[in-house]
mmCIF file of C-alpha atoms in Angstrom:
data_model
loop_
_atom_site.group_PDB
_atom_site.id
_atom_site.type_symbol
_atom_site.label_atom_id
_atom_site.label_comp_id
_atom_site.label_asym_id
_atom_site.label_seq_id
_atom_site.Cartn_x
_atom_site.Cartn_y
_atom_site.Cartn_z
ATOM 1 C CA MET A 938 152.653 59.436 144.567
ATOM 2 C CA ARG A 939 150.873 57.837 147.536
ATOM 3 C CA TYR A 940 147.449 58.360 145.981
ATOM 4 C CA ILE A 941 148.603 56.993 142.628
ATOM 5 C CA LEU A 942 149.891 53.871 144.393
ATOM 6 C CA LEU A 943 146.581 53.386 146.218
ATOM 7 C CA VAL A 944 144.545 53.562 143.000
ATOM 8 C CA PHE A 945 147.049 51.251 141.292
ATOM 9 C CA LEU A 946 146.730 48.662 144.091
ATOM 10 C CA GLY A 947 142.942 49.003 144.036
ATOM 11 C CA ALA A 948 142.952 48.230 140.318
ATOM 12 C CA CYS A 949 145.252 45.230 140.886
ATOM 13 C CA SER A 950 142.770 43.996 143.475
ATOM 14 C CA TYR A 951 140.007 44.032 140.846
ATOM 15 C CA GLY A 952 142.203 41.883 138.586
ATOM 16 C CA ILE A 953 141.886 38.854 140.871
ATOM 17 C CA LEU A 954 138.090 38.737 140.625
ATOM 18 C CA SER A 955 137.652 36.974 137.276
ATOM 19 C CA THR A 956 139.733 34.025 138.501
ATOM 20 C CA ILE A 957 137.673 33.684 141.692
ATOM 21 C CA VAL A 958 134.396 33.956 139.753
ATOM 22 C CA LYS A 959 135.495 31.242 137.332
ATOM 23 C CA LEU A 960 136.350 28.971 140.267
ATOM 24 C CA ALA A 961 132.939 29.614 141.835
ATOM 25 C CA TYR A 962 131.136 28.905 138.553
ATOM 26 C CA LYS A 963 133.055 25.621 138.214
ATOM 27 C CA GLN A 964 131.637 24.597 141.600
ATOM 28 C CA GLY A 965 128.133 25.101 140.249
ATOM 29 C CA TYR A 966 127.237 28.376 141.938
ATOM 30 C CA SER A 967 124.981 30.730 139.982
ATOM 31 C CA PRO A 968 125.579 34.421 139.201
ATOM 32 C CA ALA A 969 122.784 35.266 141.653
ATOM 33 C CA GLU A 970 124.614 33.497 144.487
ATOM 34 C CA VAL A 971 128.050 34.825 143.539
ATOM 35 C CA ILE A 972 126.982 38.437 142.980
ATOM 36 C CA GLY A 973 124.541 38.538 145.890
ATOM 37 C CA GLY A 974 127.026 36.949 148.273
ATOM 38 C CA GLN A 975 129.800 39.326 147.259
ATOM 39 C CA MET A 976 127.652 42.420 147.721
ATOM 40 C CA PHE A 977 126.300 41.223 151.069
ATOM 41 C CA LEU A 978 129.727 40.467 152.537
ATOM 42 C CA GLY A 979 131.119 43.651 151.003
ATOM 43 C CA PHE A 980 128.388 45.539 152.857
ATOM 44 C CA VAL A 981 129.373 43.819 156.121
ATOM 45 C CA LEU A 982 133.157 44.156 155.664
ATOM 46 C CA THR A 983 133.040 47.879 154.901
ATOM 47 C CA TRP A 984 130.630 48.763 157.712
ATOM 48 C CA ILE A 985 132.638 47.052 160.471
ATOM 49 C CA PRO A 986 135.556 49.568 160.332
ATOM 50 C CA ALA A 987 133.223 52.431 159.330
ATOM 51 C CA LEU A 988 131.395 52.168 162.685
ATOM 52 C CA PHE A 989 134.523 53.529 164.405
ATOM 53 C CA PHE A 990 134.296 56.744 162.351
ATOM 54 C CA LEU A 991 130.637 57.545 162.980
ATOM 55 C CA ARG A 992 131.266 59.898 165.891
ATOM 56 C CA THR A 993 130.622 62.803 163.545
ATOM 57 C CA LYS A 994 127.761 61.713 161.335
ATOM 58 C CA PRO A 995 127.768 63.128 157.790
ATOM 59 C CA PRO A 996 124.559 64.709 156.474
ATOM 60 C CA LEU A 997 122.005 62.161 155.292
ATOM 61 C CA ARG A 998 122.004 63.727 151.818
ATOM 62 C CA GLN A 999 125.708 62.961 151.391
ATOM 63 C CA LEU A 1000 125.222 59.360 152.515
ATOM 64 C CA LEU A 1001 122.404 58.938 150.002
ATOM 65 C CA LEU A 1002 124.560 60.390 147.225
ATOM 66 C CA LEU A 1003 127.336 57.947 148.099
ATOM 67 C CA ALA A 1004 124.876 55.057 148.111
ATOM 68 C CA THR A 1005 123.830 56.175 144.628
ATOM 69 C CA VAL A 1006 127.467 56.043 143.523
ATOM 70 C CA GLY A 1007 127.514 52.531 144.961
ATOM 71 C CA LEU A 1008 124.938 51.555 142.360
ATOM 72 C CA THR A 1009 127.686 51.886 139.750
ATOM 73 C CA VAL A 1010 129.881 49.454 141.725
ATOM 74 C CA GLY A 1011 127.049 46.944 141.934
ATOM 75 C CA SER A 1012 126.062 47.295 138.298
ATOM 76 C CA THR A 1013 129.691 46.854 137.175
ATOM 77 C CA GLY A 1014 129.885 43.532 139.002
ATOM 78 C CA ILE A 1015 126.465 42.401 137.763
ATOM 79 C CA MET A 1016 127.248 43.211 134.122
ATOM 80 C CA TYR A 1017 130.782 41.808 134.191
ATOM 81 C CA TYR A 1018 129.898 38.549 135.951
ATOM 82 C CA ASN A 1019 127.017 37.981 133.545
ATOM 83 C CA ALA A 1020 129.354 38.610 130.615
ATOM 84 C CA LEU A 1021 131.572 35.811 131.956
ATOM 85 C CA GLN A 1022 128.679 33.397 131.401
ATOM 86 C CA TYR A 1023 128.725 33.968 127.638
ATOM 87 C CA ILE A 1024 132.303 34.827 126.712
ATOM 88 C CA PRO A 1025 135.771 33.897 128.003
ATOM 89 C CA ALA A 1026 137.297 36.046 130.728
ATOM 90 C CA SER A 1027 139.951 37.270 128.287
ATOM 91 C CA ILE A 1028 137.260 38.732 126.003
ATOM 92 C CA ALA A 1029 135.117 40.056 128.859
ATOM 93 C CA ILE A 1030 138.003 41.961 130.410
ATOM 94 C CA VAL A 1031 138.927 43.518 127.058
ATOM 95 C CA LEU A 1032 135.370 44.869 126.842
ATOM 96 C CA LEU A 1033 135.482 46.072 130.448
ATOM 97 C CA PHE A 1034 138.760 47.808 129.678
ATOM 98 C CA GLN A 1035 137.062 50.220 127.342
ATOM 99 C CA PHE A 1036 136.672 52.324 130.496
ATOM 100 C CA THR A 1037 140.253 53.542 129.907
ATOM 101 C CA TRP A 1038 139.338 55.749 126.952
ATOM 102 C CA MET A 1039 135.813 56.378 128.261
ATOM 103 C CA GLY A 1040 137.208 57.899 131.473
ATOM 104 C CA VAL A 1041 139.630 60.167 129.614
ATOM 105 C CA LEU A 1042 136.851 61.207 127.196
ATOM 106 C CA VAL A 1043 134.472 62.084 130.047
ATOM 107 C CA GLU A 1044 137.148 64.156 131.776
ATOM 108 C CA ALA A 1045 137.906 65.986 128.504
ATOM 109 C CA VAL A 1046 134.206 66.814 128.044
ATOM 110 C CA MET A 1047 133.799 67.970 131.649
ATOM 111 C CA THR A 1048 136.918 70.130 131.687
ATOM 112 C CA ARG A 1049 136.492 71.206 128.046
ATOM 113 C CA GLN A 1050 140.160 70.456 127.480
ATOM 114 C CA MET A 1051 141.701 68.023 125.056
ATOM 115 C CA PRO A 1052 143.887 65.365 126.681
ATOM 116 C CA GLY A 1053 147.614 66.001 126.416
ATOM 117 C CA LYS A 1054 149.827 64.169 123.953
ATOM 118 C CA GLU A 1055 151.245 62.052 126.777
ATOM 119 C CA THR A 1056 147.763 60.903 127.825
ATOM 120 C CA ILE A 1057 146.728 60.064 124.258
ATOM 121 C CA PHE A 1058 149.936 58.110 123.678
ATOM 122 C CA SER A 1059 149.425 56.282 126.971
ATOM 123 C CA LEU A 1060 145.863 55.366 125.925
ATOM 124 C CA LEU A 1061 147.103 53.988 122.613
ATOM 125 C CA LEU A 1062 149.588 51.829 124.503
ATOM 126 C CA LEU A 1063 146.855 50.638 126.884
ATOM 127 C CA LEU A 1064 144.424 49.729 124.104
ATOM 128 C CA THR A 1065 147.132 47.914 122.131
ATOM 129 C CA GLY A 1066 148.292 46.069 125.214
ATOM 130 C CA THR A 1067 144.722 45.181 126.170
ATOM 131 C CA LEU A 1068 144.030 43.566 122.794
ATOM 132 C CA LEU A 1069 147.268 41.582 122.995
ATOM 133 C CA ALA A 1070 146.902 40.544 126.645
ATOM 134 C CA GLY A 1071 143.256 39.612 126.106
ATOM 135 C CA GLY A 1072 144.199 37.121 123.399
ATOM 136 C CA ILE A 1073 142.124 38.785 120.676
ATOM 137 C CA PHE A 1074 144.759 37.974 118.058
ATOM 138 C CA GLU A 1075 145.145 34.385 119.180
ATOM 139 C CA SER A 1076 143.634 31.526 117.201
ATOM 140 C CA GLY A 1077 139.845 31.656 117.539
ATOM 141 C CA GLY A 1078 139.913 34.892 119.568
ATOM 142 C CA LEU A 1079 137.237 36.750 117.630
ATOM 143 C CA ALA A 1080 135.135 33.595 117.198
ATOM 144 C CA GLN A 1081 134.513 33.560 120.948
ATOM 145 C CA PHE A 1082 132.346 36.700 120.864
ATOM 146 C CA HIS A 1083 128.685 36.329 121.875
ATOM 147 C CA ILE A 1084 126.273 39.226 121.441
ATOM 148 C CA LEU A 1085 124.917 39.074 125.001
ATOM 149 C CA GLY A 1086 128.421 38.788 126.406
ATOM 150 C CA VAL A 1087 129.529 41.810 124.359
ATOM 151 C CA ILE A 1088 126.567 43.866 125.560
ATOM 152 C CA PHE A 1089 127.140 42.973 129.207
ATOM 153 C CA GLY A 1090 130.885 43.594 128.841
ATOM 154 C CA LEU A 1091 130.447 47.051 127.331
ATOM 155 C CA LEU A 1092 127.822 47.992 129.917
ATOM 156 C CA SER A 1093 130.279 47.006 132.656
ATOM 157 C CA ALA A 1094 132.781 49.421 131.080
ATOM 158 C CA VAL A 1095 130.242 52.259 131.090
ATOM 159 C CA SER A 1096 129.308 51.534 134.692
ATOM 160 C CA PHE A 1097 132.932 51.402 135.849
ATOM 161 C CA THR A 1098 133.626 54.689 134.058
ATOM 162 C CA LEU A 1099 130.803 56.285 136.046
ATOM 163 C CA PHE A 1100 132.252 54.861 139.272
ATOM 164 C CA ILE A 1101 135.685 56.327 138.517
ATOM 165 C CA LEU A 1102 134.091 59.669 137.677
ATOM 166 C CA PHE A 1103 131.781 60.011 140.675
ATOM 167 C CA SER A 1104 133.881 58.287 143.345
ATOM 168 C CA GLY A 1105 136.382 61.125 143.126
ATOM 169 C CA LYS A 1106 133.817 63.921 143.209
ATOM 170 C CA THR A 1107 131.011 62.895 145.572
ATOM 171 C CA ALA A 1108 131.095 63.932 149.250
ATOM 172 C CA ILE A 1109 134.908 63.933 149.311
ATOM 173 C CA ALA A 1110 134.948 65.559 152.766
ATOM 174 C CA VAL A 1111 133.336 62.449 154.279
ATOM 175 C CA ASN A 1112 135.691 59.917 155.872
ATOM 176 C CA PRO A 1113 136.802 57.387 153.220
ATOM 177 C CA TRP A 1114 135.660 54.428 155.337
ATOM 178 C CA ILE A 1115 132.148 55.870 155.655
ATOM 179 C CA ARG A 1116 132.175 56.710 151.947
ATOM 180 C CA SER A 1117 133.105 53.113 151.147
ATOM 181 C CA SER A 1118 130.455 51.602 153.422
ATOM 182 C CA SER A 1119 127.783 53.900 151.999
ATOM 183 C CA MET A 1120 128.735 52.859 148.461
ATOM 184 C CA ALA A 1121 128.693 49.202 149.500
ATOM 185 C CA THR A 1122 125.189 49.745 150.842
ATOM 186 C CA GLY A 1123 124.028 50.976 147.436
ATOM 187 C CA SER A 1124 125.695 48.007 145.729
ATOM 188 C CA PHE A 1125 124.034 45.532 148.088
ATOM 189 C CA LEU A 1126 120.599 47.102 147.654
ATOM 190 C CA LEU A 1127 120.883 46.956 143.857
ATOM 191 C CA ALA A 1128 122.058 43.331 143.914
ATOM 192 C CA SER A 1129 119.233 42.394 146.308
ATOM 193 C CA LEU A 1130 116.632 43.927 144.009
ATOM 194 C CA ILE A 1131 117.905 42.005 140.979
ATOM 195 C CA TYR A 1132 118.934 38.832 142.828
ATOM 196 C CA PRO A 1133 116.933 38.345 146.056
ATOM 197 C CA PRO A 1134 119.417 37.011 148.672
ATOM 198 C CA ALA A 1135 118.105 33.446 148.848
ATOM 199 C CA PHE A 1136 121.656 32.284 149.689
ATOM 200 C CA LEU A 1137 121.140 33.710 153.188
ATOM 201 C CA PHE A 1138 118.375 31.183 153.870
ATOM 202 C CA ASN A 1139 118.996 28.117 151.697
ATOM 203 C CA GLY A 1140 122.296 27.161 153.347
ATOM 204 C CA ALA A 1141 124.475 27.830 150.273
ATOM 205 C CA LEU A 1142 126.574 30.411 152.108
ATOM 206 C CA LEU A 1143 127.776 27.875 154.690
ATOM 207 C CA ASP A 1144 127.820 24.998 152.218
ATOM 208 C CA GLY A 1145 130.898 26.059 150.260
ATOM 209 C CA LEU A 1146 129.900 29.468 148.835
ATOM 210 C CA PHE A 1147 131.383 31.560 151.656
ATOM 211 C CA PRO A 1148 135.121 31.342 150.727
ATOM 212 C CA TYR A 1149 134.451 32.514 147.165
ATOM 213 C CA VAL A 1150 132.157 35.426 148.006
ATOM 214 C CA PHE A 1151 134.353 36.476 150.953
ATOM 215 C CA LEU A 1152 137.363 36.779 148.644
ATOM 216 C CA LEU A 1153 135.235 38.590 146.059
ATOM 217 C CA ALA A 1154 133.981 41.004 148.725
ATOM 218 C CA PHE A 1155 137.486 41.583 150.105
ATOM 219 C CA PHE A 1156 139.266 42.098 146.776
ATOM 220 C CA GLY A 1157 136.285 43.453 144.824
ATOM 221 C CA ILE A 1158 134.635 45.827 147.305
ATOM 222 C CA LEU A 1159 136.582 46.474 150.511
ATOM 223 C CA ILE A 1160 140.115 47.018 149.158
ATOM 224 C CA PRO A 1161 139.424 48.810 145.845
ATOM 225 C CA THR A 1162 136.561 50.969 147.125
ATOM 226 C CA VAL A 1163 138.546 52.211 150.125
ATOM 227 C CA PHE A 1164 141.725 52.733 148.098
ATOM 228 C CA PHE A 1165 139.829 54.515 145.328
ATOM 229 C CA ASN A 1166 138.045 56.720 147.856
ATOM 230 C CA TYR A 1167 141.397 57.751 149.336
ATOM 231 C CA GLY A 1168 143.149 58.224 145.997
ATOM 232 C CA MET A 1169 140.661 59.303 143.317
ATOM 233 C CA PRO A 1170 139.855 62.796 144.680
ATOM 234 C CA HIS A 1171 143.564 63.638 144.334
ATOM 235 C CA ILE A 1172 144.347 62.307 140.845
ATOM 236 C CA GLY A 1173 141.171 62.804 138.760
ATOM 237 C CA PRO A 1174 139.159 60.417 136.556
ATOM 238 C CA GLY A 1175 141.531 60.568 133.571
ATOM 239 C CA MET A 1176 144.574 59.390 135.511
ATOM 240 C CA GLY A 1177 142.319 57.025 137.454
ATOM 241 C CA ALA A 1178 141.207 55.358 134.237
ATOM 242 C CA ILE A 1179 144.823 54.895 133.140
ATOM 243 C CA LEU A 1180 145.847 53.398 136.487
ATOM 244 C CA GLY A 1181 142.776 51.170 136.377
ATOM 245 C CA ALA A 1182 144.411 49.330 133.493
ATOM 246 C CA ALA A 1183 146.555 47.508 136.088
ATOM 247 C CA GLU A 1184 143.580 45.181 136.464
ATOM 248 C CA LEU A 1185 144.328 43.252 133.273
ATOM 249 C CA PRO A 1186 147.962 42.264 133.995
ATOM 250 C CA MET A 1187 146.836 41.039 137.412
ATOM 251 C CA ALA A 1188 143.982 39.077 135.813
ATOM 252 C CA VAL A 1189 146.409 37.402 133.402
ATOM 253 C CA LEU A 1190 148.861 36.647 136.217
ATOM 254 C CA SER A 1191 146.220 35.189 138.559
ATOM 255 C CA SER A 1192 144.770 33.031 135.771
ATOM 256 C CA TYR A 1193 148.253 31.697 135.046
ATOM 257 C CA VAL A 1194 149.207 31.045 138.689
ATOM 258 C CA ILE A 1195 145.874 29.849 140.112
ATOM 259 C CA LEU A 1196 144.067 28.317 137.125
ATOM 260 C CA ASN A 1197 147.211 27.118 135.330
ATOM 261 C CA GLU A 1198 145.974 28.747 132.119
ATOM 262 C CA SER A 1199 148.524 29.059 129.356
ATOM 263 C CA VAL A 1200 149.855 32.527 128.577
ATOM 264 C CA SER A 1201 151.274 33.229 125.120
ATOM 265 C CA ILE A 1202 154.147 35.499 124.152
ATOM 266 C CA LEU A 1203 151.619 37.938 122.678
ATOM 267 C CA GLN A 1204 149.769 38.121 125.997
ATOM 268 C CA VAL A 1205 152.999 38.719 127.920
ATOM 269 C CA SER A 1206 153.887 41.443 125.417
ATOM 270 C CA GLY A 1207 150.458 42.997 125.992
ATOM 271 C CA VAL A 1208 150.975 43.015 129.748
ATOM 272 C CA VAL A 1209 154.347 44.748 129.348
ATOM 273 C CA ILE A 1210 152.807 47.367 127.026
ATOM 274 C CA ILE A 1211 149.987 48.001 129.531
ATOM 275 C CA LEU A 1212 152.486 48.512 132.342
ATOM 276 C CA LEU A 1213 154.393 50.980 130.155
ATOM 277 C CA GLY A 1214 151.129 52.804 129.442
ATOM 278 C CA ILE A 1215 150.454 53.078 133.175
ATOM 279 C CA ILE A 1216 153.972 54.237 134.102
ATOM 280 C CA LEU A 1217 154.406 56.695 131.216
ATOM 281 C CA PRO A 1218 152.126 59.584 132.363
ATOM 282 C CA GLU A 1219 153.626 59.729 135.872
ATOM 283 C CA TRP A 1220 157.191 59.425 134.567
ATOM 284 C CA LEU A 1221 156.632 62.298 132.128
ATOM 285 C CA ARG A 1222 155.001 64.370 134.855
ATOM 286 C CA GLN A 1223 157.947 63.863 137.209
ATOM 287 C CA ARG A 1224 160.385 64.648 134.393
ATOM 288 C CA ASN A 1225 158.576 67.919 133.640
ATOM 289 C CA ILE A 1226 158.651 68.831 137.328
ATOM 290 C CA ARG A 1227 162.417 68.247 137.451
ATOM 291 C CA ARG A 1228 162.889 70.322 134.266
ATOM 292 C CA ASN A 1229 160.831 73.208 135.662
ATOM 293 C CA LYS A 1230 162.842 73.170 138.884
ATOM 294 C CA ALA A 1231 166.096 73.150 136.936
ATOM 295 C CA THR A 1232 165.100 76.159 134.812
ATOM 296 C CA SER A 1233 163.590 78.201 137.674
#
């Protein structure tokens, strides 16, 4: 249960990001500054605690593999934040949320086992809730699609699916803090290649950018990466994808509280359905455990 809670909280942490990004864009900051600043501070924030766990250094090969996994973290942010330039956050997050069925599909292919009825039913709930919470059925919902935004949104889903898959399988014996810092290193390197860190030299970081990218680094890299690294090896990518759906209810809530965006009855219904889809697999699992104990 502890590992499920960690992954759930990590997913909730991701849900705050779209609100912070929208605030940063309103202040005139570019995707290069927002993404680059987040990855740089994420690199710094994860390495500070990791230094206390370097007494036993992991093999260089494992650190390089973890940095490679970090590329999926960086590419998810790059794709998703670029999608937000072309389409509303509600549409972008619906596209990102395709990782729910992608993660279950990948696990089914890898294990050569069909998902159970409970998992399939939970996925149907999540997809239904995602469409409702994302406002797809609201007036003008479909009209807000833009081809570039759709492409970036779907690519962010693919990238996040890869992160969920590999974060729970790569160098799991390495301390989670070192795993997280190594992944953050890969994310920062990728962001620096695509967006050279000019913000470090042009004064933007100290001229108002810092609060936004600090929050993005804290909630988008430090918290979720560490929590996922602790929890994912114990629950698997399929369950991880289902728990990752907690991101959308948090995104809707933060938009309502911080940005004062209106939330319709359909969106609230979607959030409730998503929460049911998240709770259902664990509730059924616990019920089966109790039944097995009663009959044994």
